[in-house]
Amino acid sequence: MNKPRTFRKLPNYHALSVGHKGLMEMVLACLLFSLMNACVYATKLFDAELPAAMVSFVRVLSNLLILIMPAIVHKNVKALRGDGRPSLWLRGLFGSMALMLSFTAITRIGPGESAFLTASSGVFVALLGPWVLGQKNSWMAWLAILGSLVGVALLFKQDGHDSDLIGRAMALSAGFLSALAYLMVARAGRSNSPQSVIFYFCLVAMLLHFVYFANFGFQTPHQQETWGLLLLTGILGSGAQFYMTRAYQAAPAALVSAVGYLAPVLSLAWGIAFFAQLPGQNAMLGSLLIVLFGVILPFIRKL
């Protein structure tokens, strides 16, 4: 009697190619985010009196126009509203505050160290996950969280060349608020498209900027170069957010999150190359710990 043929299961090459494309898109998003951070810091060099809120305002306005114009053309504006649940508004609030704080931090302490402190958002997501989303962490994950927090503490330890603790506190607060924003996205569920999530972010961010301008005034740039940097910041930030969203849709979240730590590394490189901002020993060691434990954290949370 002939034995039935057995066939070896072939890998899903389409899924592999899509995942690979998603990771490449995240690499591109990191590059764009890092260049955006460099442009934000450069605006301070060209126009020292320009508030960082003006830079973040242009960033949000550009994102909103890029999002809403295609919706108007295709007569699909209603789709951007989603289901309007509170978590969407909270995501917009936390994300907007994080953006404004991170841009201010960049102008105070530079694109490198601020980016690493803001990148602590992944650690805060893991830290708050058990209470907000009911997700358990393994003991190895708790050790990685502790290691990342040690890195954050080292970034706050003065090396003698820079004592702007307020700027560092702003960057860390931006990371914490970004984590809350990510958790709100998770609670919003899959019933809302990425476009709806970004729309609420832009909407709330515009309102916060209007409140800021009503209290502190609206100030336009004095230098022609600054206008170019503002426009470039908006384009780079919008492009980065677009590719990051596509990356999370195409590739495993853990891999995308790990690749995302390329952004602060590149931001640090631009700070050294363009602005001669060489971090001290404590800052370098702290940044290394944040990257090391931040990269492995998504892979060991449930081990």
CSV table of C-alpha atoms in Angstrom, one decimal:
chain,number,residue,atom,x,y,z
A,1,MET,CA,0.0,0.0,0.0
A,2,ASN,CA,1.4,3.4,-1.0
A,3,LYS,CA,1.9,5.9,1.8
A,4,PRO,CA,0.1,9.2,1.4
A,5,ARG,CA,2.3,12.0,0.3
A,6,THR,CA,3.3,14.6,2.8
A,7,PHE,CA,4.1,18.1,1.8
A,8,ARG,CA,6.4,20.4,3.6
A,9,LYS,CA,4.6,23.6,4.6
A,10,LEU,CA,6.2,26.4,2.6
A,11,PRO,CA,6.7,29.8,4.2
A,12,ASN,CA,4.3,32.6,3.5
A,13,TYR,CA,6.6,34.6,1.3
A,14,HIS,CA,3.9,37.3,0.8
A,15,ALA,CA,3.6,37.9,4.6
A,16,LEU,CA,7.4,37.9,4.9
A,17,SER,CA,7.8,40.5,2.1
A,18,VAL,CA,5.0,42.7,3.6
A,19,GLY,CA,6.7,42.5,7.1
A,20,HIS,CA,10.1,43.3,5.6
A,21,LYS,CA,8.5,46.3,3.8
A,22,GLY,CA,7.0,47.4,7.1
A,23,LEU,CA,10.4,47.4,8.8
A,24,MET,CA,11.9,49.4,6.0
A,25,GLU,CA,9.1,51.9,6.3
A,26,MET,CA,9.8,52.2,10.0
A,27,VAL,CA,13.5,52.9,9.2
A,28,LEU,CA,12.4,55.6,6.9
A,29,ALA,CA,10.1,57.0,9.6
A,30,CYS,CA,13.0,57.1,12.0
A,31,LEU,CA,15.2,59.0,9.5
A,32,LEU,CA,12.4,61.5,8.9
A,33,PHE,CA,11.7,61.9,12.7
A,34,SER,CA,15.4,62.5,13.4
A,35,LEU,CA,15.8,65.1,10.6
A,36,MET,CA,12.7,66.8,12.0
A,37,ASN,CA,14.3,67.0,15.4
A,38,ALA,CA,17.4,68.5,13.8
A,39,CYS,CA,15.2,71.1,12.0
A,40,VAL,CA,13.4,72.0,15.3
A,41,TYR,CA,16.8,72.7,17.0
A,42,ALA,CA,18.0,74.7,13.9
A,43,THR,CA,15.1,77.1,14.2
A,44,LYS,CA,16.3,78.1,17.6
A,45,LEU,CA,19.8,78.9,16.1
A,46,PHE,CA,18.3,81.1,13.3
A,47,ASP,CA,15.6,82.7,15.5
A,48,ALA,CA,16.3,82.5,19.2
A,49,GLU,CA,13.2,84.4,20.2
A,50,LEU,CA,10.8,82.2,18.2
A,51,PRO,CA,8.8,80.0,20.7
A,52,ALA,CA,8.9,76.3,20.2
A,53,ALA,CA,5.1,76.3,20.2
A,54,MET,CA,5.2,78.1,16.8
A,55,VAL,CA,7.3,75.2,15.4
A,56,SER,CA,4.9,72.6,16.8
A,57,PHE,CA,1.9,74.6,15.5
A,58,VAL,CA,3.3,74.4,11.9
A,59,ARG,CA,4.0,70.7,12.4
A,60,VAL,CA,0.4,70.0,13.4
A,61,LEU,CA,-1.1,72.3,10.8
A,62,SER,CA,0.9,70.5,8.0
A,63,ASN,CA,-0.2,67.1,9.3
A,64,LEU,CA,-3.9,68.3,9.4
A,65,LEU,CA,-3.8,69.6,5.9
A,66,ILE,CA,-2.2,66.5,4.5
A,67,LEU,CA,-4.8,64.4,6.3
A,68,ILE,CA,-7.9,66.4,5.5
A,69,MET,CA,-7.3,67.5,1.9
A,70,PRO,CA,-7.6,63.9,0.4
A,71,ALA,CA,-10.7,63.3,2.6
A,72,ILE,CA,-12.3,66.5,1.1
A,73,VAL,CA,-11.4,65.5,-2.4
A,74,HIS,CA,-12.9,62.0,-2.0
A,75,LYS,CA,-15.8,63.4,0.0
A,76,ASN,CA,-15.0,61.2,3.0
A,77,VAL,CA,-14.5,63.7,5.8
A,78,LYS,CA,-17.1,62.0,8.0
A,79,ALA,CA,-14.9,58.9,8.2
A,80,LEU,CA,-12.2,60.9,10.1
A,81,ARG,CA,-14.6,61.4,13.0
A,82,GLY,CA,-14.5,57.7,14.0
A,83,ASP,CA,-16.8,56.7,16.9
A,84,GLY,CA,-15.8,59.7,19.0
A,85,ARG,CA,-15.1,57.7,22.1
A,86,PRO,CA,-13.3,59.5,25.1
A,87,SER,CA,-10.0,57.6,24.5
A,88,LEU,CA,-9.7,59.3,21.1
A,89,TRP,CA,-9.9,62.7,22.7
A,90,LEU,CA,-7.5,61.7,25.5
A,91,ARG,CA,-5.1,60.3,22.9
A,92,GLY,CA,-5.2,63.7,21.2
A,93,LEU,CA,-4.7,65.6,24.5
A,94,PHE,CA,-1.8,63.5,25.7
A,95,GLY,CA,-0.2,63.4,22.3
A,96,SER,CA,-0.5,67.1,21.8
A,97,MET,CA,1.0,67.9,25.2
A,98,ALA,CA,3.9,65.5,24.4
A,99,LEU,CA,4.6,67.2,21.1
A,100,MET,CA,4.7,70.7,22.6
A,101,LEU,CA,6.9,69.6,25.4
A,102,SER,CA,9.3,67.6,23.2
A,103,PHE,CA,9.8,70.5,20.8
A,104,THR,CA,10.5,72.8,23.7
A,105,ALA,CA,13.0,70.3,25.1
A,106,ILE,CA,14.8,70.0,21.8
A,107,THR,CA,15.3,73.8,21.6
A,108,ARG,CA,16.7,73.7,25.2
A,109,ILE,CA,19.0,70.6,25.3
A,110,GLY,CA,19.4,69.6,21.7
A,111,PRO,CA,18.0,66.9,19.4
A,112,GLY,CA,20.1,64.0,20.8
A,113,GLU,CA,19.5,63.7,24.6
A,114,SER,CA,15.9,65.0,24.3
A,115,ALA,CA,15.1,62.2,21.8
A,116,PHE,CA,16.5,59.5,24.1
A,117,LEU,CA,14.4,60.9,27.0
A,118,THR,CA,11.3,61.1,24.9
A,119,ALA,CA,12.0,57.5,23.7
A,120,SER,CA,11.4,56.4,27.3
A,121,SER,CA,7.7,56.2,26.2
A,122,GLY,CA,8.1,52.5,25.4
A,123,VAL,CA,9.3,51.9,29.0
A,124,PHE,CA,6.4,53.8,30.4
A,125,VAL,CA,4.0,51.8,28.2
A,126,ALA,CA,5.4,48.6,29.7
A,127,LEU,CA,5.3,50.0,33.2
A,128,LEU,CA,1.7,51.2,33.0
A,129,GLY,CA,0.4,48.3,30.8
A,130,PRO,CA,-0.6,46.0,33.8
A,131,TRP,CA,-2.8,48.7,35.3
A,132,VAL,CA,-4.3,50.4,32.2
A,133,LEU,CA,-4.6,47.4,29.8
A,134,GLY,CA,-4.4,44.5,32.2
A,135,GLN,CA,-1.2,43.2,30.4
A,136,LYS,CA,1.2,41.3,32.6
A,137,ASN,CA,4.9,41.7,32.5
A,138,SER,CA,7.4,38.9,33.1
A,139,TRP,CA,10.2,39.3,35.7
A,140,MET,CA,12.7,39.8,32.9
A,141,ALA,CA,10.5,42.7,31.6
A,142,TRP,CA,10.6,44.3,35.0
A,143,LEU,CA,14.4,44.1,35.0
A,144,ALA,CA,14.5,45.7,31.6
A,145,ILE,CA,12.2,48.5,32.8
A,146,LEU,CA,14.5,49.0,35.8
A,147,GLY,CA,17.6,49.1,33.5
A,148,SER,CA,15.9,51.7,31.3
A,149,LEU,CA,15.0,53.9,34.3
A,150,VAL,CA,18.7,53.8,35.4
A,151,GLY,CA,19.5,55.1,31.9
A,152,VAL,CA,17.0,57.9,32.4
A,153,ALA,CA,18.6,58.8,35.7
A,154,LEU,CA,22.0,58.9,34.2
A,155,LEU,CA,20.8,61.4,31.6
A,156,PHE,CA,19.7,63.6,34.4
A,157,LYS,CA,23.1,63.4,36.1
A,158,GLN,CA,25.0,66.5,35.3
A,159,ASP,CA,28.3,66.1,33.3
A,160,GLY,CA,29.3,69.7,33.9
A,161,HIS,CA,28.7,70.9,30.3
A,162,ASP,CA,24.9,71.3,30.6
A,163,SER,CA,22.7,71.8,33.6
A,164,ASP,CA,19.3,72.4,32.0
A,165,LEU,CA,17.3,70.0,34.2
A,166,ILE,CA,14.0,71.7,33.2
A,167,GLY,CA,14.7,70.8,29.5
A,168,ARG,CA,15.4,67.2,30.5
A,169,ALA,CA,12.2,67.1,32.7
A,170,MET,CA,10.2,68.4,29.7
A,171,ALA,CA,11.6,65.6,27.4
A,172,LEU,CA,10.9,62.9,30.0
A,173,SER,CA,7.4,64.3,30.6
A,174,ALA,CA,6.9,64.1,26.8
A,175,GLY,CA,7.9,60.4,26.9
A,176,PHE,CA,5.4,59.8,29.7
A,177,LEU,CA,2.6,61.6,27.9
A,178,SER,CA,3.4,59.8,24.7
A,179,ALA,CA,3.0,56.5,26.6
A,180,LEU,CA,-0.4,57.6,27.8
A,181,ALA,CA,-1.3,58.5,24.2
A,182,TYR,CA,-0.2,55.0,23.0
A,183,LEU,CA,-2.3,53.4,25.7
A,184,MET,CA,-5.3,55.4,24.7
A,185,VAL,CA,-4.8,54.2,21.1
A,186,ALA,CA,-4.9,50.6,22.4
A,187,ARG,CA,-8.1,51.3,24.3
A,188,ALA,CA,-9.7,53.0,21.3
A,189,GLY,CA,-9.6,49.5,19.7
A,190,ARG,CA,-9.7,48.6,16.0
A,191,SER,CA,-13.0,50.3,15.3
A,192,ASN,CA,-11.1,53.5,14.6
A,193,SER,CA,-8.8,53.9,11.6
A,194,PRO,CA,-5.3,55.4,12.0
A,195,GLN,CA,-6.5,58.4,10.1
A,196,SER,CA,-9.2,59.0,12.8
A,197,VAL,CA,-6.7,58.7,15.6
A,198,ILE,CA,-4.4,61.2,13.9
A,199,PHE,CA,-7.3,63.5,13.1
A,200,TYR,CA,-8.2,63.7,16.8
A,201,PHE,CA,-4.6,64.4,17.7
A,202,CYS,CA,-4.4,67.3,15.2
A,203,LEU,CA,-7.8,68.7,16.3
A,204,VAL,CA,-6.9,68.8,20.0
A,205,ALA,CA,-3.4,70.0,19.2
A,206,MET,CA,-4.7,72.9,17.2
A,207,LEU,CA,-7.0,73.9,20.2
A,208,LEU,CA,-4.1,73.7,22.6
A,209,HIS,CA,-2.0,75.9,20.4
A,210,PHE,CA,-4.8,78.5,20.1
A,211,VAL,CA,-5.0,78.6,23.9
A,212,TYR,CA,-1.2,79.1,24.1
A,213,PHE,CA,-1.3,81.9,21.5
A,214,ALA,CA,-4.2,83.6,23.2
A,215,ASN,CA,-2.1,83.8,26.4
A,216,PHE,CA,1.4,84.4,25.1
A,217,GLY,CA,0.8,85.9,21.7
A,218,PHE,CA,1.3,84.7,18.1
A,219,GLN,CA,4.9,85.3,16.9
A,220,THR,CA,6.1,84.8,13.4
A,221,PRO,CA,9.7,84.1,12.4
A,222,HIS,CA,12.0,87.0,11.7
A,223,GLN,CA,14.5,85.2,9.5
A,224,GLN,CA,13.7,83.9,6.0
A,225,GLU,CA,15.6,80.7,6.7
A,226,THR,CA,13.3,80.0,9.7
A,227,TRP,CA,10.3,79.9,7.4
A,228,GLY,CA,11.9,77.2,5.4
A,229,LEU,CA,12.8,75.2,8.5
A,230,LEU,CA,9.2,75.4,9.7
A,231,LEU,CA,7.9,74.1,6.4
A,232,LEU,CA,10.5,71.4,6.4
A,233,THR,CA,9.6,70.4,9.9
A,234,GLY,CA,6.0,70.0,9.0
A,235,ILE,CA,6.7,67.9,5.9
A,236,LEU,CA,9.2,65.7,7.7
A,237,GLY,CA,7.0,65.1,10.7
A,238,SER,CA,3.9,64.3,8.6
A,239,GLY,CA,5.9,61.9,6.4
A,240,ALA,CA,7.4,60.2,9.5
A,241,GLN,CA,4.0,59.7,11.1
A,242,PHE,CA,2.6,58.3,7.8
A,243,TYR,CA,5.4,55.7,7.4
A,244,MET,CA,5.3,54.8,11.1
A,245,THR,CA,1.5,54.1,10.8
A,246,ARG,CA,2.1,51.9,7.8
A,247,ALA,CA,4.9,50.1,9.5
A,248,TYR,CA,2.8,49.1,12.5
A,249,GLN,CA,0.1,47.9,10.1
A,250,ALA,CA,2.5,45.7,8.1
A,251,ALA,CA,5.0,44.3,10.5
A,252,PRO,CA,4.9,42.8,14.1
A,253,ALA,CA,4.6,45.5,16.7
A,254,ALA,CA,7.6,44.3,18.7
A,255,LEU,CA,9.9,44.5,15.7
A,256,VAL,CA,8.6,47.9,14.7
A,257,SER,CA,9.0,49.2,18.3
A,258,ALA,CA,12.6,47.9,18.4
A,259,VAL,CA,13.5,49.5,15.1
A,260,GLY,CA,12.0,52.7,16.4
A,261,TYR,CA,14.9,53.3,18.6
A,262,LEU,CA,16.9,54.1,15.5
A,263,ALA,CA,15.3,57.6,15.7
A,264,PRO,CA,17.0,58.8,18.8
A,265,VAL,CA,20.3,57.3,17.7
A,266,LEU,CA,20.1,59.3,14.4
A,267,SER,CA,19.0,62.4,16.3
A,268,LEU,CA,22.1,62.1,18.4
A,269,ALA,CA,24.2,61.7,15.3
A,270,TRP,CA,22.8,64.8,13.7
A,271,GLY,CA,23.4,66.7,16.9
A,272,ILE,CA,27.1,65.8,16.8
A,273,ALA,CA,27.5,66.2,13.0
A,274,PHE,CA,25.5,69.5,12.5
A,275,PHE,CA,25.6,71.2,15.9
A,276,ALA,CA,28.8,69.8,17.6
A,277,GLN,CA,26.7,68.6,20.5
A,278,LEU,CA,28.8,65.8,22.0
A,279,PRO,CA,27.1,64.3,25.1
A,280,GLY,CA,29.0,63.7,28.3
A,281,GLN,CA,29.9,60.2,29.6
A,282,ASN,CA,26.8,59.9,31.8
A,283,ALA,CA,24.5,60.9,28.9
A,284,MET,CA,26.2,58.4,26.6
A,285,LEU,CA,25.9,55.6,29.0
A,286,GLY,CA,22.3,56.5,29.9
A,287,SER,CA,21.4,56.6,26.2
A,288,LEU,CA,23.0,53.2,25.6
A,289,LEU,CA,20.9,51.7,28.5
A,290,ILE,CA,17.7,53.2,27.2
A,291,VAL,CA,18.3,51.8,23.7
A,292,LEU,CA,19.5,48.4,24.9
A,293,PHE,CA,16.7,47.7,27.3
A,294,GLY,CA,14.1,49.5,25.1
A,295,VAL,CA,14.9,47.2,22.1
A,296,ILE,CA,14.7,43.9,24.0
A,297,LEU,CA,11.7,44.9,26.2
A,298,PRO,CA,8.9,44.2,23.6
A,299,PHE,CA,10.3,40.7,23.1
A,300,ILE,CA,10.4,39.6,26.8
A,301,ARG,CA,7.3,41.2,28.2
A,302,LYS,CA,5.4,37.8,28.3
A,303,LEU,CA,8.3,35.4,28.7
